[in-house]
Coordinates of C-alpha atoms in Angstrom, one line a residue:
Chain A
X69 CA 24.5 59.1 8.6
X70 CA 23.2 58.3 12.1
X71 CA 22.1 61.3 14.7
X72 CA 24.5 59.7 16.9
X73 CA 27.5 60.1 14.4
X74 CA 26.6 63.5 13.5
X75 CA 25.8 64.8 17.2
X76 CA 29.6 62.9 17.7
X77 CA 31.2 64.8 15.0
X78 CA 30.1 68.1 16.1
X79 CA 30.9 67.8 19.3
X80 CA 34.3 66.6 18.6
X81 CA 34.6 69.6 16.2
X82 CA 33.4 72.1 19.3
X83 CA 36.2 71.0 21.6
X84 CA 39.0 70.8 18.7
X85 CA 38.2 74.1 18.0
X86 CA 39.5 75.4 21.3
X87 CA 41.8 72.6 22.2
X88 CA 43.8 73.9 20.1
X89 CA 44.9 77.6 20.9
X90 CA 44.5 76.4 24.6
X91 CA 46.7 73.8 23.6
X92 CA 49.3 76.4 22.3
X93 CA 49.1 77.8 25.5
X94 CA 50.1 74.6 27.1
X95 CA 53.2 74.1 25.4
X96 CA 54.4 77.6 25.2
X97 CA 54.6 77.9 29.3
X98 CA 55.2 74.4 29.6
X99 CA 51.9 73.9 31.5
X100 CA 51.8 69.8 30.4
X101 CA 51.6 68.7 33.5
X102 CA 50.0 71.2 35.2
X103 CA 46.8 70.1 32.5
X104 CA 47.0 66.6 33.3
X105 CA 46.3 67.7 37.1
X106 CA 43.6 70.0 36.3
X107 CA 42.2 67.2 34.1
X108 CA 42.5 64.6 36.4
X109 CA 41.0 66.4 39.3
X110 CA 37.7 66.4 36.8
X111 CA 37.5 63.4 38.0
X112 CA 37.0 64.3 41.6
X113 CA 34.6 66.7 40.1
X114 CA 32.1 63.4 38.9
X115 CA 32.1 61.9 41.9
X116 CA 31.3 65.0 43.3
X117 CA 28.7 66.4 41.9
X118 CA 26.8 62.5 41.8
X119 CA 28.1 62.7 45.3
X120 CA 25.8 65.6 46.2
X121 CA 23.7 65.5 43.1
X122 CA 24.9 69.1 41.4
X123 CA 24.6 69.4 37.3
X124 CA 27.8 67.4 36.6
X125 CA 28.8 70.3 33.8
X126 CA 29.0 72.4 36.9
X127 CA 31.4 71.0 39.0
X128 CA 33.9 69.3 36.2
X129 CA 34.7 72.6 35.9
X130 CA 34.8 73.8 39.4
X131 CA 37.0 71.3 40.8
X132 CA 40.2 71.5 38.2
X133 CA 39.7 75.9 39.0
X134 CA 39.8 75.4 42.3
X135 CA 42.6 72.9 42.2
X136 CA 44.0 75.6 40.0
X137 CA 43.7 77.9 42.4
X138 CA 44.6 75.6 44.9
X139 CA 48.3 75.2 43.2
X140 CA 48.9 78.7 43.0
X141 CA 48.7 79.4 46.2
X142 CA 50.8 76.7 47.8
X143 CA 53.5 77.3 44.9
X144 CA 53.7 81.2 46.5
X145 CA 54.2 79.6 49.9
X146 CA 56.9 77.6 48.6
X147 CA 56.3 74.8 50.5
X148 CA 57.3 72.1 47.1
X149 CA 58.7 72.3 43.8
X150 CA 55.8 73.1 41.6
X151 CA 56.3 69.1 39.8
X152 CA 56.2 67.8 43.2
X153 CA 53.1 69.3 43.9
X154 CA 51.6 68.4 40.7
X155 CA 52.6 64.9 41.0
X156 CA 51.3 64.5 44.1
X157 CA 47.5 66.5 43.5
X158 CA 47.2 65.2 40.3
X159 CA 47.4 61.7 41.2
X160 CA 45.6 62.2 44.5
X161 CA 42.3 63.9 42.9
X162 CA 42.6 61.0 40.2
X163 CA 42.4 58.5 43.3
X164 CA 40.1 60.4 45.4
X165 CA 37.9 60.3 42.5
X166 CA 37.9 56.7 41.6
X167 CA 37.4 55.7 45.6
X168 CA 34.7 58.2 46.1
X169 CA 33.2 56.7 42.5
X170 CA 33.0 53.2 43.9
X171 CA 31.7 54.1 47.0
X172 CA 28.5 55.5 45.6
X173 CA 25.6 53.5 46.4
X174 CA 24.7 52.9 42.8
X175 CA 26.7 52.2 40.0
X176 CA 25.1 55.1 37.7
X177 CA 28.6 55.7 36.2
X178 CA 30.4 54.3 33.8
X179 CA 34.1 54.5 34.6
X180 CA 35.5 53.5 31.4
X181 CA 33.8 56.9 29.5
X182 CA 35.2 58.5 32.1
X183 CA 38.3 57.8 31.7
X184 CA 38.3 57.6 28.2
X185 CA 35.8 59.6 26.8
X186 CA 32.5 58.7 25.7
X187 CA 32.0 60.6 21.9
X188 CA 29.3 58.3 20.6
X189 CA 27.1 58.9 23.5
X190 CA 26.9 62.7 23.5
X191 CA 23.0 64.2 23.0
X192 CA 21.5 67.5 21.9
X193 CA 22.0 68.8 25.3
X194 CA 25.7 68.2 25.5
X195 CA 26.3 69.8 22.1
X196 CA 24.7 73.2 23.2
X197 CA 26.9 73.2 26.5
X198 CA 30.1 72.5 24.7
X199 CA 29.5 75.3 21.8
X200 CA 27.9 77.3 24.3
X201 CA 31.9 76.9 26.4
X202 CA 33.6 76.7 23.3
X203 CA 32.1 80.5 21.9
X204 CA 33.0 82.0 25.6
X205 CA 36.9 80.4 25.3
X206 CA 36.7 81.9 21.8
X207 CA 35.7 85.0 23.3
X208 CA 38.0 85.1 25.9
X209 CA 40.9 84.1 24.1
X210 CA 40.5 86.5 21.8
X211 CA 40.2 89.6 24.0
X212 CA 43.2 88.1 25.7
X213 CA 45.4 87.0 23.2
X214 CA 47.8 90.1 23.3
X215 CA 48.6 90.1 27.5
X216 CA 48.3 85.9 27.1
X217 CA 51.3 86.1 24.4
X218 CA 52.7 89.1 26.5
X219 CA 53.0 87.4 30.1
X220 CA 53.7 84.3 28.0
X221 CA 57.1 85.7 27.0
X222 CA 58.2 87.5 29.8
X223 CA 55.9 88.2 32.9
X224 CA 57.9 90.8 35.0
X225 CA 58.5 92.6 31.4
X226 CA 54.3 92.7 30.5
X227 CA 53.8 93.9 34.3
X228 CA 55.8 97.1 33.6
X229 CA 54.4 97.4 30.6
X230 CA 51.0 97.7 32.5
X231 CA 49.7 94.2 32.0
X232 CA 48.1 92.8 34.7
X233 CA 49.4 89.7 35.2
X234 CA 48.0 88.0 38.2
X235 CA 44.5 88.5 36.5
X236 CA 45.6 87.5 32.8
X237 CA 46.8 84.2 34.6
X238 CA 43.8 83.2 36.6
X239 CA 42.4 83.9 32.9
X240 CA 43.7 81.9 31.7
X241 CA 43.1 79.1 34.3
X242 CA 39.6 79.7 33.7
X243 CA 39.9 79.0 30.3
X244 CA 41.6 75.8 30.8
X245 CA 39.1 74.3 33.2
X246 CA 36.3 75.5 31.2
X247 CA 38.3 73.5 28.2
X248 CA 38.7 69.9 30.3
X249 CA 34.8 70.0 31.3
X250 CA 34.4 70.1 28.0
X251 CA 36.7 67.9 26.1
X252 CA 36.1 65.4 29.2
X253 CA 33.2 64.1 27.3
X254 CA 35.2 63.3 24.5
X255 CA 38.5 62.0 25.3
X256 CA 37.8 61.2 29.1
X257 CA 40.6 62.5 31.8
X258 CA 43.1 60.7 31.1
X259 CA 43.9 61.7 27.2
X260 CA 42.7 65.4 27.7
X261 CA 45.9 66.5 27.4
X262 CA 47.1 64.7 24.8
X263 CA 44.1 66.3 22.6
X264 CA 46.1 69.9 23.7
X265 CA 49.2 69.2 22.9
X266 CA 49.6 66.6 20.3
X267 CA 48.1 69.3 17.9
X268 CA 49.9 72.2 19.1
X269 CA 53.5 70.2 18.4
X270 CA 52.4 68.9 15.1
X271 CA 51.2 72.8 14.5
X272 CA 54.7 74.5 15.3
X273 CA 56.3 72.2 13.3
X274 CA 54.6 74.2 10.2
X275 CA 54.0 77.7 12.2
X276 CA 55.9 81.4 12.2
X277 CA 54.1 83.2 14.5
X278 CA 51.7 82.7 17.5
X279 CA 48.4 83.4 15.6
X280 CA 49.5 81.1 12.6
X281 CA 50.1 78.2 15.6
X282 CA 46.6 78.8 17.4
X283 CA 44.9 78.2 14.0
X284 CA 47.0 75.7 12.5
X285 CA 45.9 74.0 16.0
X286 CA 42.7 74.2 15.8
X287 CA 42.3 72.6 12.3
X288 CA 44.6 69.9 13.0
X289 CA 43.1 69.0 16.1
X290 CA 39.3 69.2 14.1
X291 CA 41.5 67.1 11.4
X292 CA 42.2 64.5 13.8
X293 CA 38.6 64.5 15.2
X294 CA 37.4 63.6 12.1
X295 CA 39.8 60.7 11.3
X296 CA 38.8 59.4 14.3
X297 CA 36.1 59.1 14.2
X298 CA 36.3 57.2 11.0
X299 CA 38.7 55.0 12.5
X300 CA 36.2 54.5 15.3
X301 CA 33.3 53.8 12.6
X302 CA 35.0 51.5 10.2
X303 CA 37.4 49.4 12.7
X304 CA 35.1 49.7 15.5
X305 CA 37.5 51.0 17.9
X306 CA 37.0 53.1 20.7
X307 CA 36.6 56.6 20.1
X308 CA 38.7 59.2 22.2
X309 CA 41.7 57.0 22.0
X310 CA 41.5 56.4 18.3
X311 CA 41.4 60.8 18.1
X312 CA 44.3 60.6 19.9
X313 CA 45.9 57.9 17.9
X314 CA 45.4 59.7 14.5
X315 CA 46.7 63.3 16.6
X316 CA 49.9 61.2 17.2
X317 CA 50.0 60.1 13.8
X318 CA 50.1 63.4 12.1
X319 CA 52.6 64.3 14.5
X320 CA 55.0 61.9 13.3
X321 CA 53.9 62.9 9.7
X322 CA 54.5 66.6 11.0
X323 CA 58.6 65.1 11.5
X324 CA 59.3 65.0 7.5
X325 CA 58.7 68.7 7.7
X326 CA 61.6 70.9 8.6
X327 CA 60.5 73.1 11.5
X328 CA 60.3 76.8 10.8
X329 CA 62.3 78.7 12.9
Chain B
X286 CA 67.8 119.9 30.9
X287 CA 65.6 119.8 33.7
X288 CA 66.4 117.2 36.6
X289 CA 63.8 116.5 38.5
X290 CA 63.5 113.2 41.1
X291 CA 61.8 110.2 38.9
X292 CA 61.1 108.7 41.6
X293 CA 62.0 108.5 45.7
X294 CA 62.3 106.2 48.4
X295 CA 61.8 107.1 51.9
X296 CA 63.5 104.4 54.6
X297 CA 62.0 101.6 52.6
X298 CA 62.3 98.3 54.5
X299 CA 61.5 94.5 53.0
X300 CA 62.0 91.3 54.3
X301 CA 61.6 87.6 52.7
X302 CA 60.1 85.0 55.7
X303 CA 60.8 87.3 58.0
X304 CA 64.7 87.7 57.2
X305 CA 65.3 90.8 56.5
X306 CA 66.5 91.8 52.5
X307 CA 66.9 95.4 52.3
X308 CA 66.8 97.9 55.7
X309 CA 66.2 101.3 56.0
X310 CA 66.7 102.2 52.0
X311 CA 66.6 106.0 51.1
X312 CA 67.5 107.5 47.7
X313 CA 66.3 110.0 45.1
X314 CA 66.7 109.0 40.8
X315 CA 66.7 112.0 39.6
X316 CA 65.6 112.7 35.7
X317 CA 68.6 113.0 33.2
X318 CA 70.9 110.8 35.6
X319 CA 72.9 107.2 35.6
X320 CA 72.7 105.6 38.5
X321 CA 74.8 102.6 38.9
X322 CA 74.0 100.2 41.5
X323 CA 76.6 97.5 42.7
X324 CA 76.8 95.2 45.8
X325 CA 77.9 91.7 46.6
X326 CA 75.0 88.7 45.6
X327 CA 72.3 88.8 48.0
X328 CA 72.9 92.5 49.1
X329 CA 69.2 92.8 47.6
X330 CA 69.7 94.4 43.7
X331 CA 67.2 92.3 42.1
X332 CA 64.9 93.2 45.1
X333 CA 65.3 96.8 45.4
X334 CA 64.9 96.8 41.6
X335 CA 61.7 95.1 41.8
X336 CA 60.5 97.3 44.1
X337 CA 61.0 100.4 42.2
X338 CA 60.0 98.6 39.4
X339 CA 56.2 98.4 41.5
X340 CA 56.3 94.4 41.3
X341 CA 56.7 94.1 44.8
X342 CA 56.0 96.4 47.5
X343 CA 57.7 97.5 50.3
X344 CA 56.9 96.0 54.2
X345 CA 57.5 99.6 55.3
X346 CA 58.1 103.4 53.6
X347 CA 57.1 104.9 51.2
X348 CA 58.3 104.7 47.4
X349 CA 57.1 108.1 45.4
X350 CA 57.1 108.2 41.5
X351 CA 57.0 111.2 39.7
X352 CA 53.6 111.6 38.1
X353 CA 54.7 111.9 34.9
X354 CA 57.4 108.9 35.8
X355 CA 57.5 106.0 32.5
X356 CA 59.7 103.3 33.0
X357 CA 61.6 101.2 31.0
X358 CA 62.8 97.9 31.6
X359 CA 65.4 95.7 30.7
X360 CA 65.4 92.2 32.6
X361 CA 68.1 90.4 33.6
X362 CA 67.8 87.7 31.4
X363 CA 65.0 86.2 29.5
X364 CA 64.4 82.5 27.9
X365 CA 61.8 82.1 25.4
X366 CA 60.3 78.5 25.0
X367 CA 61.6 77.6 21.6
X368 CA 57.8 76.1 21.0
X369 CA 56.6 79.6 20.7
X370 CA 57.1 80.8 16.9
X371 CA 57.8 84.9 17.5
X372 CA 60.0 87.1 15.7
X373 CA 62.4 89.8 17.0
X374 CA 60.3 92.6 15.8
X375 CA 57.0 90.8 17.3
X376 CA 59.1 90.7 20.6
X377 CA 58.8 94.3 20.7
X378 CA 55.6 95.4 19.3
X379 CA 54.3 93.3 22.4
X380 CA 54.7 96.8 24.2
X381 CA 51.8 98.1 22.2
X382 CA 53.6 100.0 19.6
X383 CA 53.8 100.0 16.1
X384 CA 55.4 98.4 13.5
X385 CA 57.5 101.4 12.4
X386 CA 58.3 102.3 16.0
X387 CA 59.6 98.6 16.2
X388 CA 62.2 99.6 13.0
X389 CA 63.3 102.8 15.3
X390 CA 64.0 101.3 18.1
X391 CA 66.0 98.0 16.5
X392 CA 67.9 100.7 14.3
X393 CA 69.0 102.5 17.5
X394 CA 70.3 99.5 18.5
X395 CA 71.7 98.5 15.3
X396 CA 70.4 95.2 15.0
X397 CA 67.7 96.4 12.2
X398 CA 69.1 93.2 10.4
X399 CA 67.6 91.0 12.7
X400 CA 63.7 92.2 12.9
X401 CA 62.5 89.2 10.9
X402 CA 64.7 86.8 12.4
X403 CA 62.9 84.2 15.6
X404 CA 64.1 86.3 18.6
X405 CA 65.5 82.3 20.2
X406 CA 68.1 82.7 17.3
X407 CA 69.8 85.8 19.1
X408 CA 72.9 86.0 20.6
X409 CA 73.5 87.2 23.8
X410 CA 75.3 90.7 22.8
X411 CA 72.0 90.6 19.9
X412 CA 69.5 89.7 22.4
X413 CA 70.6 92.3 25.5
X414 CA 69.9 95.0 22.2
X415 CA 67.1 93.3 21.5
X416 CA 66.0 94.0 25.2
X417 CA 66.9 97.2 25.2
X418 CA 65.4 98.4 22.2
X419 CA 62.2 97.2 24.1
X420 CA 63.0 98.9 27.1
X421 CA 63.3 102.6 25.0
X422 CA 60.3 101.8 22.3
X423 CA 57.7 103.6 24.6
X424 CA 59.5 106.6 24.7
X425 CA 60.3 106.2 28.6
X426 CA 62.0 108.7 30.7
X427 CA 63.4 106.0 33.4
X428 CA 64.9 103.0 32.2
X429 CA 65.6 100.2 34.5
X430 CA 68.3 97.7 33.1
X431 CA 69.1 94.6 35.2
X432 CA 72.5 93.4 34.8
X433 CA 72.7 94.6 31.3
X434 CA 75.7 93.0 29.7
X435 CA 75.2 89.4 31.0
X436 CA 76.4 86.8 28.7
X437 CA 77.8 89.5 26.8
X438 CA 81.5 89.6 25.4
X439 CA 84.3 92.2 27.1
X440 CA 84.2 94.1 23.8
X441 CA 80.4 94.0 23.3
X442 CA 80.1 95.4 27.0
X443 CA 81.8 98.2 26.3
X444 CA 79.8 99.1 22.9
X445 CA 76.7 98.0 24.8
X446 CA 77.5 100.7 27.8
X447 CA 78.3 103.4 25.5
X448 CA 75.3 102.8 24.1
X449 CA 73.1 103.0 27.1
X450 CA 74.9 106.3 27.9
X451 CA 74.3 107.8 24.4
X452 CA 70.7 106.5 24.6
X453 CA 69.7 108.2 27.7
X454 CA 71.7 111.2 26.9
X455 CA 69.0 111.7 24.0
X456 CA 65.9 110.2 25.5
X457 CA 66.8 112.4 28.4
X458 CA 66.0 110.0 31.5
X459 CA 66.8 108.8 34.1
X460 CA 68.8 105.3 34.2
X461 CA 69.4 102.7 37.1
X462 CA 71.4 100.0 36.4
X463 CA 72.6 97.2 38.3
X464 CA 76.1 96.1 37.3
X465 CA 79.1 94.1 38.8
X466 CA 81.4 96.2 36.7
X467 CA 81.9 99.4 38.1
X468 CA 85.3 99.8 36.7
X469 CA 83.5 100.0 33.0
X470 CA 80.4 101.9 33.6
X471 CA 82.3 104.7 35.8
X472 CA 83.0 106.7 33.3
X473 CA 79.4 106.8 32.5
X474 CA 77.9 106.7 35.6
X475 CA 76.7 110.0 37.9
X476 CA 76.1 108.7 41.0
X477 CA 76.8 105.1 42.5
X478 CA 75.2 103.4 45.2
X479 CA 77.2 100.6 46.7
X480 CA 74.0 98.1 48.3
X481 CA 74.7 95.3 50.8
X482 CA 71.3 95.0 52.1
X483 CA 71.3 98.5 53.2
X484 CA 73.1 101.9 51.3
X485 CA 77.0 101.1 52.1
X486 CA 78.1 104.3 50.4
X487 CA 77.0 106.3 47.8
X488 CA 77.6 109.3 45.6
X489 CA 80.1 110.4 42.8
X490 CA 82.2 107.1 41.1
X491 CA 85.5 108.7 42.4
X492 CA 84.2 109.4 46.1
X493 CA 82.8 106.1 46.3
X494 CA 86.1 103.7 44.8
X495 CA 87.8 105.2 47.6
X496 CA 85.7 104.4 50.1
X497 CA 86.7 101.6 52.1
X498 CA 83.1 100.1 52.6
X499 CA 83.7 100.0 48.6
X500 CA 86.9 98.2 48.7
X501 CA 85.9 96.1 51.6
X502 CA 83.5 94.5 49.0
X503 CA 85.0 94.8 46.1
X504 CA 89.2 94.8 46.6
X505 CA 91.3 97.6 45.5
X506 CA 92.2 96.4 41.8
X507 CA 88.3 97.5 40.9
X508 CA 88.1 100.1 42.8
X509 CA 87.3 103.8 41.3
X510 CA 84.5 104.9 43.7
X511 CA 85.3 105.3 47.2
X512 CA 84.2 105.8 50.8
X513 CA 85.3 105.0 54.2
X514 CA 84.5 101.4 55.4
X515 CA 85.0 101.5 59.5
X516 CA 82.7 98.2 60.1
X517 CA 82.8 94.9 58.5
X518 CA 80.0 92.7 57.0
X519 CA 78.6 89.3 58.3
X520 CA 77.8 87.1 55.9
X521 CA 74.2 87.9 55.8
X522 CA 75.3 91.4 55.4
X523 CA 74.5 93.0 58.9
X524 CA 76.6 95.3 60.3
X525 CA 79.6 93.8 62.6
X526 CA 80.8 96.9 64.5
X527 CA 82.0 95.3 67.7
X528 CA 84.4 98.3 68.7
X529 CA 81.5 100.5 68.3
X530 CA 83.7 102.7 65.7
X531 CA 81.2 102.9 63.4
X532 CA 80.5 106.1 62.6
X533 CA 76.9 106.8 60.3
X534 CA 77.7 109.0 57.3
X535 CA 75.3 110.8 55.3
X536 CA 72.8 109.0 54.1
X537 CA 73.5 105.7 55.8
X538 CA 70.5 105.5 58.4
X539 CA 70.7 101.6 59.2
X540 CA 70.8 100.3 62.8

């Protein structure tokens, strides 16, 4: 097996291993499209950091928190429905971004890994930043996983209880910013969230509590990592979107099942 | 049984975008007592609730709790995504307690049947229990129940009532409840405060359906409390007193 195979495999492993309970997450609070905004202001955050030549790591993570941030504050104020102003961030950071891309004066990116992931390029270097994010959302998750599950069902109801919710939240928008930097290498912005939730479905389907649908996740989404990747070796397709091809595969498998209540 | 004030509000004001929601609120919930609250939609229930309840905080006053004051709360209704896998008995041990406490409370509610069952498979009557067996599992001595018997049938809401008196009467707290029903919780019920964005009337359930700021709300057929009503209502709730015959009783403070 090739260095390149190997270093793809891992990291594909790395982000499944997280996309998964974050995943959860996503599906539970019904945070779909929320994810695609956050992932699609990662965008924004390439052109930005070529733009004024930060460590790109860096700011594909700081744009979808602040954007984050950014939505929680104008949802207080009230201003829009939440999907409006979803619809109309996420596709404006998504254009933003590709303008701002095509106005640099070089072309030193390549919009199609972008977009889509670039798995059979990733080096050394990328592997220790996405296990080095990956062990801190493991971390974090697990510290948080009781107030996550208990704002998750009912937030007023944890508050009394002596949760603190506004904290556990911007948590947990941490955690899924920190995820899309990540899994942007992989899949590219556009099928990020398709690597959260495809799993997650295909894991309740099987699931009887929380913890048992975090882990069944995870191991799906590592499942369907791997038989992408094969996919991508033997029929020379392109990688994320063969992942995400086999997710939606073992989803439909997942149908035969009968869900567990 | 000592009574003690759980928790007291001082001329607590709050507004929403600067229209005002609830004016000039002062009241005492006093340990080992039901407190029923009632009052058209929009008089500001769900806000004063929230307030005592600490999740929002009041634009003037002051709100006191008790230091030894441990609420528990039952919310007006709750939805749980289908997606998330949880079972009744995992609904409650949520509030940090254990496993057998979990058995206690769902046996005081006598729906012990249902512990293993996914708490989305509940009825309404099963899940209100459900609810409230959360609200009593930390041992509280204030419980807070929003609009208890919603989606709940007539002869459910009477078992559920009685068992919110019984409950408290062992727990020994304090309860406020908001409720459209006076007529069935009177019988149960210490003290009644009739809200329409500031206190109408309140005290005993018979003073109060006599009181015609009651029945000015609420019509004679449901009346049981009582006071006298010499002003009438805008729609927003202020006060329309163009005689000038209003006359402030005790308690009522608003402009």
């Amino acid at each position: 097996m090739t260095d390149f195979l190997l270093y793809a495999l891992l990291a594909g492993l790395g982000v499944a291993l997280v996309a998964g309970p974050l995943g959860c997450f996503v599906v539970w609070r019904r945070m779909a499209y929320f994810g695609d905004t956050l992932a699609h202001s990662a965008l924004l955050g390439v052109s930005i950091g070529v733009l004024l030549n930060i460590n790109l790591s860096i700011t594909v993570a700081a744009i979808p928190l602040l954007m984050a941030l950014g939505l929680v504050y104008l949802e207080q104020r009230g201003i829009l429905s939440l999907d409006t102003l979803l619809g109309i961030l996420s596709h404006s950071a998504l254009a933003t971004g590709l303008v701002l891309i095509s106005l640099l004066p070089d072309v030193r990116v390549d919009l199609m890994s972008l977009l889509f992931g670039d798995l059979l390029s990733v080096t050394l270097n990328d592997l220790w930043v996405i296990y080095g994010v990956a062990s801190a959302v493991v971390l974090l998750l697990i510290l948080l996983w009781k107030p996550l599950i208990n704002i998750t069902v009912h937030a007023d109801l944890a508050a009394v209880e002596g949760v603190r919710v506004g904290a556990v939240r911007t948590a947990l928008m941490l955690i899924t910013a920190l995820v899309i930097a990540i899994a942007m290498k992989i899949v590219g912005v556009l099928l990020i969230t398709a690597l959260l939730i495809i799993p997650a479905a295909t894991a309740r389907r099987i699931s009887n509590t929380p913890e048992q649908m975090a882990v069944t996740a995870s191991a799906i989404a590592m499942l369907t990592v791997i038989m992408g990747l094969g996919m991508s070796w033997y029929a020379d397709t392109p990688a994320g979107p063969s992942v995400v091809v086999c997710a939606a595969l073992l989803f439909i498998l997942s149908l035969l099942f009968r869900q567990r209540s | 049984m000592s009574s003690h004030p759980l928790i007291t509000l001082d001329k607590v004001n709050k507004s929403f975008n600067e229209r005002p929601v609830l004016q000039n609120i002062s009241m005492r919930l006093m340990q080992g007592e039901i407190t029923t609250l009632i009052g058209p939609n929009g008089a500001g229930k769900s806000t004063l609730v929230r307030l005592i309840l600490g999740l929002i905080r009041p634009d003037s006053g002051l709100i006191t709790p008790a230091s030894d004051l441990k609420i528990g709360y039952m919310p007006q209704k709750i939805s749980i995504d289908p997606s998330l896998p949880i079972s009744t008995c995992r609904f409650l041990q949520l509030a940090n307690a254990s496993h057998s406490a979990c058995h206690e409370a769902l046996n005081m509610v006598g729906i012990s049947h249902l512990a293993a069952s996914p708490i989305q498979t509940l009825s309404g009557g099963e899940l209100q229990r459900a609810l409230l067996a959360r609200a009593i599992l930390r041992k509280p001595n204030f419980l807070v129940l929003d609009e208890p018997v919603q989606g709940v049938d007539v002869t459910g809401q009477n078992a559920l009532y009685k068992m919110i008196g019984e409950l408290s009467k062992s727990l020994n707290c304090g309860v406020l409840m908001v409720s459209h029903d006076l007529h069935l919780v009177m019988s149960a019920t210490d003290q009644v405060i009739c809200l329409n964005q500031h206190i109408c009337c309140q005290g005993h359930p018979e003073q109060v359906t006599q009181d015609p700021a009651y029945i000015d709300i609420f019509g004679q057929t449901t009346a049981i409390y009582s006071h006298h009503h010499d002003h009438q209502h805008s729609i927003h709730g202020e006060v329309l007193d163009s005689q000038g015959v209003h006359q402030h009783g005790e308690g009522c403070n608003h402009d």
